[in-house]
Each structure stands twice: as C-alpha cells, then as structure tokens.
Short mmCIF file of C-alpha atoms in Angstrom, two decimals:
data_model
loop_
_atom_site.label_atom_id
_atom_site.label_comp_id
_atom_site.label_asym_id
_atom_site.label_seq_id
_atom_site.Cartn_x
_atom_site.Cartn_y
_atom_site.Cartn_z
CA MET A 1 149.02 92.85 43.99
CA SER A 2 145.72 92.78 42.13
CA ALA A 3 147.38 91.06 39.19
CA LEU A 4 148.76 88.39 41.50
CA LYS A 5 145.39 87.80 43.16
CA TYR A 6 143.68 87.68 39.78
CA ALA A 7 146.13 85.00 38.69
CA GLY A 8 145.77 83.09 41.94
CA MET A 9 149.52 83.25 42.50
CA ASP A 10 149.99 85.99 45.06
CA ASP A 11 152.21 83.68 47.13
CA THR A 12 154.77 82.98 44.40
CA ASP A 13 158.41 83.98 44.83
CA SER A 14 158.91 84.91 41.14
CA ASP A 15 157.49 88.01 39.53
CA ASP A 16 158.32 86.63 36.07
CA GLU A 17 156.55 83.29 36.50
CA LEU A 18 153.45 83.16 34.30
CA PRO A 19 150.03 82.26 35.71
CA PRO A 20 148.47 78.92 34.68
CA GLY A 21 147.09 79.01 31.13
CA TRP A 22 149.45 81.74 29.96
CA GLU A 23 152.23 81.35 27.39
CA GLU A 24 155.07 83.65 26.38
CA ARG A 25 155.62 84.12 22.64
CA SER A 26 157.46 86.56 20.39
CA THR A 27 156.83 88.36 17.11
CA LYS A 28 159.04 88.15 14.04
CA ASP A 29 160.94 91.29 15.05
CA GLY A 30 161.54 90.06 18.61
CA TRP A 31 158.76 91.69 20.65
CA VAL A 32 157.40 89.47 23.43
CA TYR A 33 153.64 89.01 23.86
CA TYR A 34 151.53 86.83 26.16
CA ALA A 35 148.77 84.41 25.17
CA ASN A 36 145.99 83.48 27.60
CA HIS A 37 144.72 80.10 26.41
CA ASP A 38 141.84 80.05 28.88
CA GLU A 39 140.35 83.34 27.67
CA MET A 40 141.73 83.09 24.11
CA LYS A 41 143.37 86.52 24.16
CA THR A 42 146.81 88.05 23.82
CA GLN A 43 148.48 91.14 25.26
CA TRP A 44 151.85 92.91 25.20
CA GLU A 45 152.15 93.40 28.99
CA HIS A 46 153.32 90.64 31.31
CA PRO A 47 150.15 89.49 33.19
CA LYS A 48 151.88 89.87 36.58
CA THR A 49 154.42 92.66 36.24
CA GLY A 50 152.65 94.73 33.59
CA LYS A 51 156.00 95.26 31.83
CA LYS A 52 156.75 95.01 28.11
CA LYS A 53 159.78 93.05 26.99
CA ARG A 54 161.66 92.24 23.83
CA CYS A 55 164.19 89.57 22.94
CA ALA A 56 167.79 90.61 23.53
CA GLY A 57 170.31 89.99 20.75
CA ASP A 58 170.00 87.74 17.73
CA LEU A 59 169.06 84.13 17.15
CA PRO A 60 171.82 81.67 18.08
CA TYR A 61 173.95 80.38 15.22
CA GLY A 62 172.14 77.67 13.26
CA TRP A 63 168.64 78.91 14.15
CA GLU A 64 166.24 80.37 11.60
CA GLN A 65 162.83 81.99 11.85
CA GLU A 66 160.15 80.60 9.50
CA THR A 67 156.38 80.57 9.07
CA ASP A 68 154.35 77.35 9.20
CA ALA A 69 151.36 76.37 7.07
CA LYS A 70 148.98 78.17 9.50
CA GLY A 71 150.96 81.40 9.28
CA GLN A 72 152.45 81.05 12.74
CA ILE A 73 156.11 81.83 13.42
CA VAL A 74 158.30 78.80 14.14
CA PHE A 75 161.99 78.52 14.97
CA VAL A 76 164.14 75.92 13.22
CA ASP A 77 167.39 74.64 14.73
CA HIS A 78 169.29 73.40 11.65
CA ILE A 79 172.17 72.05 13.72
CA ASN A 80 170.06 69.78 15.95
CA LYS A 81 167.28 69.30 13.36
CA ARG A 82 164.36 70.45 15.49
CA THR A 83 161.46 72.88 15.23
CA THR A 84 159.73 74.79 18.02
CA TYR A 85 157.31 77.66 18.54
CA PHE A 86 159.47 78.93 21.41
CA ASP A 87 161.86 81.72 20.46
CA PRO A 88 165.26 80.70 21.90
CA ARG A 89 166.02 84.37 22.51
CA GLN A 90 163.24 84.50 25.10
CA ALA A 91 165.72 83.11 27.60
CA PHE A 92 167.46 86.50 27.36
CA THR A 93 164.73 89.12 27.26
CA VAL A 94 165.10 92.71 28.35
CA GLU A 95 162.63 95.40 29.26
CA ASP A 96 161.44 97.79 26.58
CA VAL A 97 164.61 99.85 26.23
CA VAL A 98 166.83 100.86 23.34
CA VAL A 99 169.42 98.15 22.66
CA LYS A 100 172.80 99.62 21.72
CA PRO A 101 174.68 98.17 18.73
CA LYS A 102 177.26 95.55 19.54
CA ARG A 103 180.94 96.38 19.31
CA TYR A 104 183.09 94.18 17.13
CA ASP A 105 186.86 93.85 16.71
CA GLY A 106 189.55 91.90 14.88
CA ASN A 107 188.52 88.63 16.54
CA THR A 108 184.92 88.87 15.34
CA ALA A 109 183.74 86.44 12.65
CA ALA A 110 181.45 87.49 9.81
CA LEU A 111 178.76 85.02 10.91
CA GLU A 112 178.69 86.66 14.36
CA ILE A 113 177.86 90.03 12.82
CA LEU A 114 174.92 88.57 10.90
CA GLN A 115 173.70 86.28 13.68
CA GLY A 116 169.91 86.31 13.80
CA ARG A 117 169.57 88.60 10.78
CA ASP A 118 167.00 87.76 8.12
CA LEU A 119 168.43 88.97 4.79
CA SER A 120 165.95 87.17 2.55
CA ASP A 121 164.94 90.47 0.97
CA LYS A 122 168.53 91.36 -0.05
CA VAL A 123 170.45 90.72 -3.27
CA VAL A 124 174.24 90.66 -2.83
CA LEU A 125 176.85 90.69 -5.61
CA ILE A 126 180.44 89.75 -4.73
CA THR A 127 183.38 89.77 -7.13
CA GLY A 128 185.97 87.07 -6.50
CA GLY A 129 183.64 85.22 -4.16
CA ASN A 130 184.90 81.76 -5.05
CA SER A 131 187.72 81.57 -2.49
CA GLY A 132 189.29 83.14 0.59
CA ILE A 133 187.70 86.21 2.12
CA GLY A 134 185.29 86.58 -0.79
CA PHE A 135 183.98 83.05 -0.29
CA GLU A 136 183.41 83.60 3.44
CA THR A 137 181.63 86.86 2.64
CA ALA A 138 179.35 85.07 0.15
CA ARG A 139 178.80 82.15 2.52
CA SER A 140 177.89 84.43 5.45
CA PHE A 141 175.27 86.30 3.44
CA ALA A 142 173.83 83.17 1.82
CA LEU A 143 173.45 81.36 5.16
CA HIS A 144 171.35 84.29 6.35
CA GLY A 145 168.90 84.16 3.46
CA ALA A 146 170.32 86.70 0.99
CA HIS A 147 170.29 86.01 -2.74
CA VAL A 148 174.03 85.92 -3.44
CA ILE A 149 175.69 86.16 -6.84
CA ILE A 150 179.36 85.25 -7.11
CA ALA A 151 181.03 87.04 -10.04
CA CYS A 152 184.23 85.23 -11.01
CA ARG A 153 186.45 84.80 -14.07
CA ASN A 154 186.74 81.03 -13.44
CA LEU A 155 183.19 79.74 -13.65
CA SER A 156 184.07 76.18 -12.60
CA ARG A 157 185.67 77.42 -9.35
CA ALA A 158 182.73 79.69 -8.70
CA SER A 159 180.31 76.81 -9.28
CA LYS A 160 182.25 74.68 -6.78
CA ALA A 161 181.93 77.48 -4.22
CA VAL A 162 178.18 77.56 -4.84
CA SER A 163 177.96 73.81 -4.24
CA LEU A 164 179.87 74.06 -0.95
CA ILE A 165 177.47 76.69 0.37
CA GLN A 166 174.39 74.76 -0.74
CA GLU A 167 175.75 71.57 0.85
CA GLU A 168 175.89 73.49 4.13
CA TRP A 169 172.33 74.78 3.74
CA HIS A 170 170.13 73.39 1.00
CA LYS A 171 167.91 76.48 0.96
CA ALA A 172 170.78 78.88 0.26
CA ARG A 173 170.13 81.09 -2.76
CA VAL A 174 173.51 81.47 -4.38
CA GLU A 175 174.63 81.38 -8.01
CA ALA A 176 177.76 81.91 -10.08
CA MET A 177 178.20 84.23 -13.05
CA MET A 178 181.16 84.82 -15.35
CA CYS A 179 182.97 88.16 -14.97
CA ASP A 180 186.62 88.74 -15.86
CA LEU A 181 187.76 92.09 -14.49
CA ALA A 182 190.82 91.94 -16.76
CA SER A 183 188.45 92.41 -19.70
CA LEU A 184 186.25 95.50 -19.93
CA ARG A 185 184.22 93.66 -22.55
CA SER A 186 183.57 90.83 -20.04
CA VAL A 187 182.51 93.32 -17.36
CA ARG A 188 179.98 94.90 -19.73
CA GLU A 189 178.65 91.48 -20.75
CA PHE A 190 178.28 90.50 -17.11
CA ALA A 191 176.42 93.72 -16.31
CA ASP A 192 174.03 93.09 -19.22
CA SER A 193 173.41 89.52 -18.03
CA PHE A 194 172.79 90.69 -14.48
CA LYS A 195 170.35 93.40 -15.57
CA ALA A 196 168.50 90.84 -17.70
CA LYS A 197 167.60 89.02 -14.47
CA LYS A 198 165.54 92.08 -13.40
CA LEU A 199 166.89 91.80 -9.87
CA PRO A 200 167.54 94.66 -7.44
CA LEU A 201 171.05 95.10 -6.04
CA HIS A 202 171.28 96.05 -2.39
CA ILE A 203 174.92 95.19 -1.67
CA LEU A 204 177.84 95.22 -4.09
CA VAL A 205 181.16 93.96 -2.70
CA CYS A 206 184.17 94.82 -4.87
CA ASN A 207 186.40 92.11 -3.45
CA ALA A 208 188.41 90.56 -6.31
CA ALA A 209 192.10 91.44 -6.50
CA VAL A 210 195.51 90.16 -7.56
CA CYS A 211 198.88 90.68 -5.91
CA THR A 212 202.53 90.05 -6.88
CA GLN A 213 201.51 89.57 -10.51
CA PRO A 214 204.29 89.55 -13.11
CA TRP A 215 204.02 92.48 -15.51
CA SER A 216 201.42 91.98 -18.21
CA LEU A 217 198.94 93.96 -20.23
CA THR A 218 195.27 93.10 -20.46
CA GLU A 219 193.40 92.84 -23.74
CA ASP A 220 192.52 96.51 -23.15
CA GLY A 221 196.19 97.52 -23.14
CA LEU A 222 196.36 98.32 -19.40
CA GLU A 223 198.60 96.95 -16.65
CA SER A 224 196.75 93.93 -15.22
CA THR A 225 196.97 94.69 -11.46
CA PHE A 226 195.57 98.19 -11.96
CA GLN A 227 192.73 96.98 -14.19
CA ILE A 228 191.70 93.97 -12.08
CA CYS A 229 191.89 95.73 -8.72
CA HIS A 230 190.46 99.08 -9.76
CA LEU A 231 189.33 99.82 -13.29
CA GLY A 232 187.25 96.66 -13.74
CA HIS A 233 185.34 97.48 -10.54
CA PHE A 234 184.99 101.09 -11.62
CA LEU A 235 183.31 99.99 -14.87
CA LEU A 236 181.14 97.46 -13.03
CA VAL A 237 179.73 100.19 -10.78
CA GLN A 238 179.24 102.47 -13.78
CA CYS A 239 177.27 99.76 -15.59
CA LEU A 240 175.12 98.90 -12.55
CA GLN A 241 174.62 102.40 -11.12
CA ASP A 242 171.00 102.62 -12.24
CA VAL A 243 170.20 99.27 -10.60
CA LEU A 244 171.88 100.42 -7.38
CA ARG A 245 169.90 103.67 -7.36
CA ARG A 246 166.60 101.85 -7.96
CA SER A 247 167.46 99.48 -5.08
CA ALA A 248 168.25 102.26 -2.58
CA PRO A 249 169.15 102.13 0.17
CA ALA A 250 172.08 100.26 -1.37
CA ARG A 251 175.68 99.84 -0.26
CA VAL A 252 178.99 99.35 -2.04
CA VAL A 253 181.95 97.92 -0.12
CA VAL A 254 185.40 98.19 -1.69
CA VAL A 255 188.07 95.87 -0.27
CA SER A 256 191.33 97.80 0.02
CA SER A 257 194.43 97.25 2.18
CA GLU A 258 196.68 99.01 4.69
CA SER A 259 199.37 98.78 1.99
CA HIS A 260 197.74 101.81 0.38
CA ARG A 261 199.79 103.92 2.79
CA PHE A 262 203.11 103.10 1.14
CA THR A 263 202.76 104.78 -2.22
CA ASP A 264 201.49 107.82 -4.12
CA LEU A 265 199.69 108.44 -7.40
CA LEU A 266 200.25 112.09 -8.22
CA ASP A 267 202.38 113.79 -10.83
CA SER A 268 204.14 117.14 -10.41
CA SER A 269 200.90 119.04 -11.11
CA GLY A 270 198.95 117.16 -8.45
CA LYS A 271 196.95 114.98 -10.87
CA VAL A 272 196.69 111.20 -10.74
CA ASP A 273 199.47 109.97 -13.03
CA LEU A 274 198.56 107.18 -15.45
CA ALA A 275 202.27 106.48 -15.97
CA LEU A 276 202.44 105.40 -12.30
CA LEU A 277 199.34 103.22 -12.56
CA CYS A 278 200.37 101.60 -15.86
CA PRO A 279 204.17 101.66 -15.91
CA PRO A 280 206.30 100.04 -18.65
CA LYS A 281 207.79 96.63 -17.84
CA LYS A 282 211.24 97.99 -16.92
CA GLU A 283 209.71 100.29 -14.25
CA TYR A 284 207.26 97.74 -12.85
CA TRP A 285 207.39 96.34 -9.29
CA SER A 286 204.50 94.05 -8.41
CA MET A 287 204.12 95.10 -4.77
CA LEU A 288 204.18 98.78 -5.66
CA ALA A 289 201.55 98.16 -8.33
CA TYR A 290 199.38 96.46 -5.70
CA ASN A 291 199.83 99.30 -3.22
CA ARG A 292 198.82 101.84 -5.84
CA ALA A 293 195.76 99.83 -6.80
CA LYS A 294 194.70 99.64 -3.13
CA LEU A 295 195.04 103.42 -2.84
CA CYS A 296 192.83 103.68 -5.92
CA ASN A 297 190.25 101.54 -4.10
CA ILE A 298 189.85 104.04 -1.26
CA LEU A 299 189.81 107.09 -3.54
CA PHE A 300 187.23 105.38 -5.75
CA SER A 301 185.04 104.48 -2.77
CA ASN A 302 185.15 108.03 -1.43
CA GLU A 303 184.25 109.64 -4.75
CA LEU A 304 181.56 107.05 -5.40
CA HIS A 305 179.95 107.94 -2.08
CA ARG A 306 180.17 111.66 -2.80
CA ARG A 307 178.48 111.25 -6.19
CA PHE A 308 175.90 108.53 -5.42
CA SER A 309 174.90 109.06 -1.78
CA PRO A 310 172.30 111.75 -2.65
CA GLN A 311 170.46 108.93 -4.51
CA GLY A 312 170.67 106.50 -1.58
CA VAL A 313 173.83 104.58 -2.57
CA THR A 314 176.62 104.66 0.02
CA SER A 315 180.16 103.32 -0.19
CA ASN A 316 182.91 102.44 2.28
CA ALA A 317 186.38 100.91 1.91
CA VAL A 318 187.79 98.22 4.20
CA HIS A 319 191.05 96.55 5.17
CA PRO A 320 190.36 92.83 5.80
CA GLY A 321 193.55 91.94 7.69
CA ASN A 322 197.34 91.69 7.51
CA MET A 323 199.14 88.87 5.65
CA MET A 324 196.12 86.60 5.50
CA TYR A 325 196.70 83.29 3.74
CA THR A 326 194.55 83.63 0.65
CA SER A 327 195.21 82.76 -2.99
CA ILE A 328 195.97 86.40 -3.81
CA HIS A 329 199.73 85.89 -3.44
CA ARG A 330 199.93 82.69 -5.53
CA SER A 331 201.93 84.35 -8.34
CA TRP A 332 205.14 84.73 -6.27
CA TRP A 333 206.64 81.78 -4.37
CA LEU A 334 208.55 84.01 -1.92
CA MET A 335 205.37 85.84 -0.89
CA THR A 336 203.56 82.52 -0.51
CA PHE A 337 206.37 81.30 1.78
CA LEU A 338 206.20 84.44 3.94
CA PHE A 339 202.44 84.24 4.20
CA THR A 340 202.74 80.57 5.20
CA LEU A 341 205.07 81.49 8.05
CA ALA A 342 202.68 84.21 9.24
CA ARG A 343 199.56 82.05 8.92
CA PRO A 344 199.34 80.89 12.59
CA PHE A 345 199.34 84.51 13.75
CA THR A 346 196.83 86.05 11.34
CA LYS A 347 193.05 86.15 11.10
CA SER A 348 190.93 83.29 9.81
CA MET A 349 189.03 83.82 6.57
CA GLN A 350 185.83 84.28 8.61
CA GLN A 351 187.49 87.00 10.65
CA GLY A 352 188.87 88.57 7.47
CA ALA A 353 185.37 88.79 6.01
CA ALA A 354 183.94 90.42 9.14
CA THR A 355 184.76 94.05 8.32
CA THR A 356 183.33 93.68 4.81
CA VAL A 357 180.13 92.15 6.18
CA TYR A 358 179.92 94.81 8.89
CA CYS A 359 180.10 97.67 6.37
CA ALA A 360 177.64 95.90 4.08
CA ALA A 361 174.97 95.10 6.65
CA ALA A 362 175.38 96.91 9.99
CA PRO A 363 172.14 98.86 10.71
CA GLU A 364 174.07 101.68 12.39
CA LEU A 365 175.88 102.41 9.09
CA GLU A 366 172.70 102.96 7.10
CA GLY A 367 173.15 106.12 5.03
CA LEU A 368 176.78 106.56 6.10
CA GLY A 369 179.78 106.28 3.80
CA GLY A 370 182.98 107.79 2.48
CA MET A 371 184.88 106.07 5.32
CA TYR A 372 187.65 103.51 5.78
CA PHE A 373 187.29 100.58 8.22
CA ASN A 374 189.74 98.17 9.85
CA ASN A 375 188.67 95.50 12.37
CA CYS A 376 185.09 96.81 12.14
CA PHE A 377 186.21 100.23 13.38
CA ARG A 378 186.43 103.42 11.41
CA CYS A 379 190.02 104.64 11.05
CA LEU A 380 191.84 107.28 9.04
CA PRO A 381 193.53 106.20 5.80
CA SER A 382 196.63 107.96 4.42
CA MET A 383 196.50 111.69 3.73
CA GLN A 384 196.38 111.13 -0.03
CA ALA A 385 193.52 108.66 0.39
CA GLN A 386 191.57 111.43 2.12
CA ASP A 387 192.28 113.98 -0.60
CA GLN A 388 189.08 114.85 -2.46
CA SER A 389 190.89 116.33 -5.46
CA SER A 390 192.85 113.07 -5.90
CA ALA A 391 189.60 111.09 -5.75
CA ALA A 392 188.01 113.34 -8.39
CA SER A 393 191.13 113.14 -10.58
CA LEU A 394 191.16 109.32 -10.45
CA TRP A 395 187.44 109.20 -11.28
CA GLU A 396 187.92 111.42 -14.33
CA LEU A 397 190.93 109.37 -15.49
CA SER A 398 188.97 106.13 -15.06
CA GLU A 399 186.03 107.53 -17.02
CA ARG A 400 188.36 108.51 -19.85
CA LEU A 401 190.07 105.11 -19.93
CA VAL A 402 186.84 103.09 -20.17
CA ALA A 403 185.38 105.55 -22.71
CA GLU A 404 188.47 105.26 -24.93
CA ARG A 405 188.42 101.48 -24.80
CA SER A 406 184.71 101.32 -25.52
CA ALA A 407 185.53 103.34 -28.64
CA GLY A 408 188.24 100.83 -29.58
CA ILE A 409 191.26 102.97 -28.63
CA GLN A 410 193.96 100.69 -27.23
CA ALA A 411 196.96 103.01 -26.97
CA LEU A 412 197.83 104.48 -23.58
#
C-alpha cells in the first residue's frame, strides 16, 4: 500500500492505473518503462504494482517503429498516416515472462509471420521474385525493411515488380538484377555483379522454377527443367558461398514440392542417374521432369546444410502449396485449365509464400536446417529425399556438370 499512498491514489479501483505525472513508454525491443515527468526520472517497475512488463506480440500491420530527430522512438501508422510516441502494443502487455513462438498453419499469410519485425539489417536475394509466390516473398520482406534483390531472367518484369512494391511503400529497398538460371554463364555473371556491390547475404531464397515445359536443351546442353529448377541454383550457391559464410548466421530456403514423392533418381548401382535427369526427347515427360527436379531440391538443401552449417549457413526445403495458380504452368494449356478450376480452393499467393518466409526468418529456426516444411510445419519428405547417400551423389554430379561446362565441355 505504500506505493499507493505515495502516489496519492490508494482509493483507486485499478492497480494498473498510473499516478498523475507518470507515463508508460516502451523500448525498441518491446520492454515497457515508466517516466515520471514531475521528478524527471524513469524506471522499469510499474509505480503501483512494482511489476515489469513487456509488449505482447508484434506491431499491427501497417505500423513501423522509427527514431525522430531527437533520438526518441516513434511509431508510424502508414495506413492512417499518423505518428505517435505511444507503442500500440502497449494495449496488450504481459508480465515479464517468456513468450512462446506463435503457431502457424496453411491459412497463415507471409505478412502475418513478419508482423512487427524490423529486418532493416537483412539482405535478401530471391530468384524468380517477379511474380506469384516469389513476388509475395519479396514484397513481404521489403515491407518489413529488408534490402531485397529480385534475380530474374526478364529484367523488365522484375523492374515492374520493384515498382509495385515501392508504390506500396516508398521507403522499400528493393532492386532487380538479371539472372537466367538456364545459362550457367548468366548465373556466374550475376554472382560477380552481386559480389561487386559488397553486400552481405543473410537470406537466399531459391524460388524460381518451371513446370510442364516442352523438351529443350539449354545453351549448356542440359535439359531445361533440370537446369532451371536445380543446377542453376546449385551454381548460384556455389558462387555465393563465401558471401553467405561471411554473413552468418545466414539461411538458404529451397522451394520444392510435394510432387517430389512421385519419382526416383537412382540407377541400378544406387547413384543419381544423369540419364533420368536429362533424358532424350523421346523419353521425356514434362511432369516427371518437374517431379525429379523437385526431389533434387530437397536433396540439395539437405546436403547444403550438412556441408555449410558448421560455418553458420543453414538450409531448409519447403512445399508452398498444392495446385496454386501461378505462372509456372503457363507452358501447357491443359495444366492451366486444371489449375484454373482448382483456384477457388487453393491458397492465395500470400499464403503460399508463408512457409518460405517462416523458414527464412522465424527466430526459433535459427541454426536449424536439413528439414522439409509444409504449411509452416516440419514434415517428413519421401524416403529417397531423406537418403544422405543420394544427396551426396547429386552434389557430386552437380559439381561435375558445372565444372565440365566451365571448361567448355558441352557433351553429356
């Protein structure tokens, strides 16, 4: 009661009501403190209850934490165009206890996962970030302060995506760079251009893919689905591995698919068979080629984590959602028709990006990798996708393929 008498409010009905002259504020990381304007002092404990509190949860969507000219923290509501010193989270404070991570599911949007996060110290690279799930991934990171680079083979489309994000928030740091995964030369040139910027790389999202492509060979003499979905990303990571290690802790997220379960890659001796990954035209089936490439994605992610995690670079693979209406199926009219029929029953692009964003930014996954996620939950991939010897075999084959092509050898 001494605190109540001191405040002159021992007859109040509310323990949380502040005495006259006191104000509740919060620090940048959400801890609540109390300012006594009469005595010009601050303290962590509530002047009546003596308890410490912190803000529960994240800032509401559209709010951002900034610093004014005097160095004081202010909160900006970009939706309603207003600025205040009052932390909106203070309406939902909790006592000084450990706050458990939220649980997400297939209905969660990527922006929900990042709500209230300040990612201004992060650099994020996303392949295929000009449309669909990749665009929503780029948008979600950029709207939370990250420096986002969209790597795309069509620079005009990527530049349009950049403009859309910057129209939504003028302070978004997002840029487009040319990278054609169907050309190993282009991947190397992109990596050189990126390294010339002298930027760190905290998050690399291997998102770009093609599906239902007619049979074709790339300029490197490899089947296009295999090279775009897997080998181009493999070379990109190889070229940027030193940047990732210097930026540790860093994360790689490889976008795979549940379709990886409906295929295999091994020959009779148990090695990854290049003839299956790059079949001749008469033995080619576009969906099977896609399934095999998605299996490569998980094997690649697992082996990448095994090799790089001791240096602080982790990797996880994700399934974004079933039959989502993206541009990935544009090469086959029948598949486009089927996806159109399924569209009302599938995830939105924001929901499709959620698992990628979760694996790229969730604090509880720091230092963890070599896993496969669906709907923001860890799940088990196929038995072959879990096979360490298959992952090592694919890595060795991929190393040989890019080494041969860097030496000018085009024959399979």
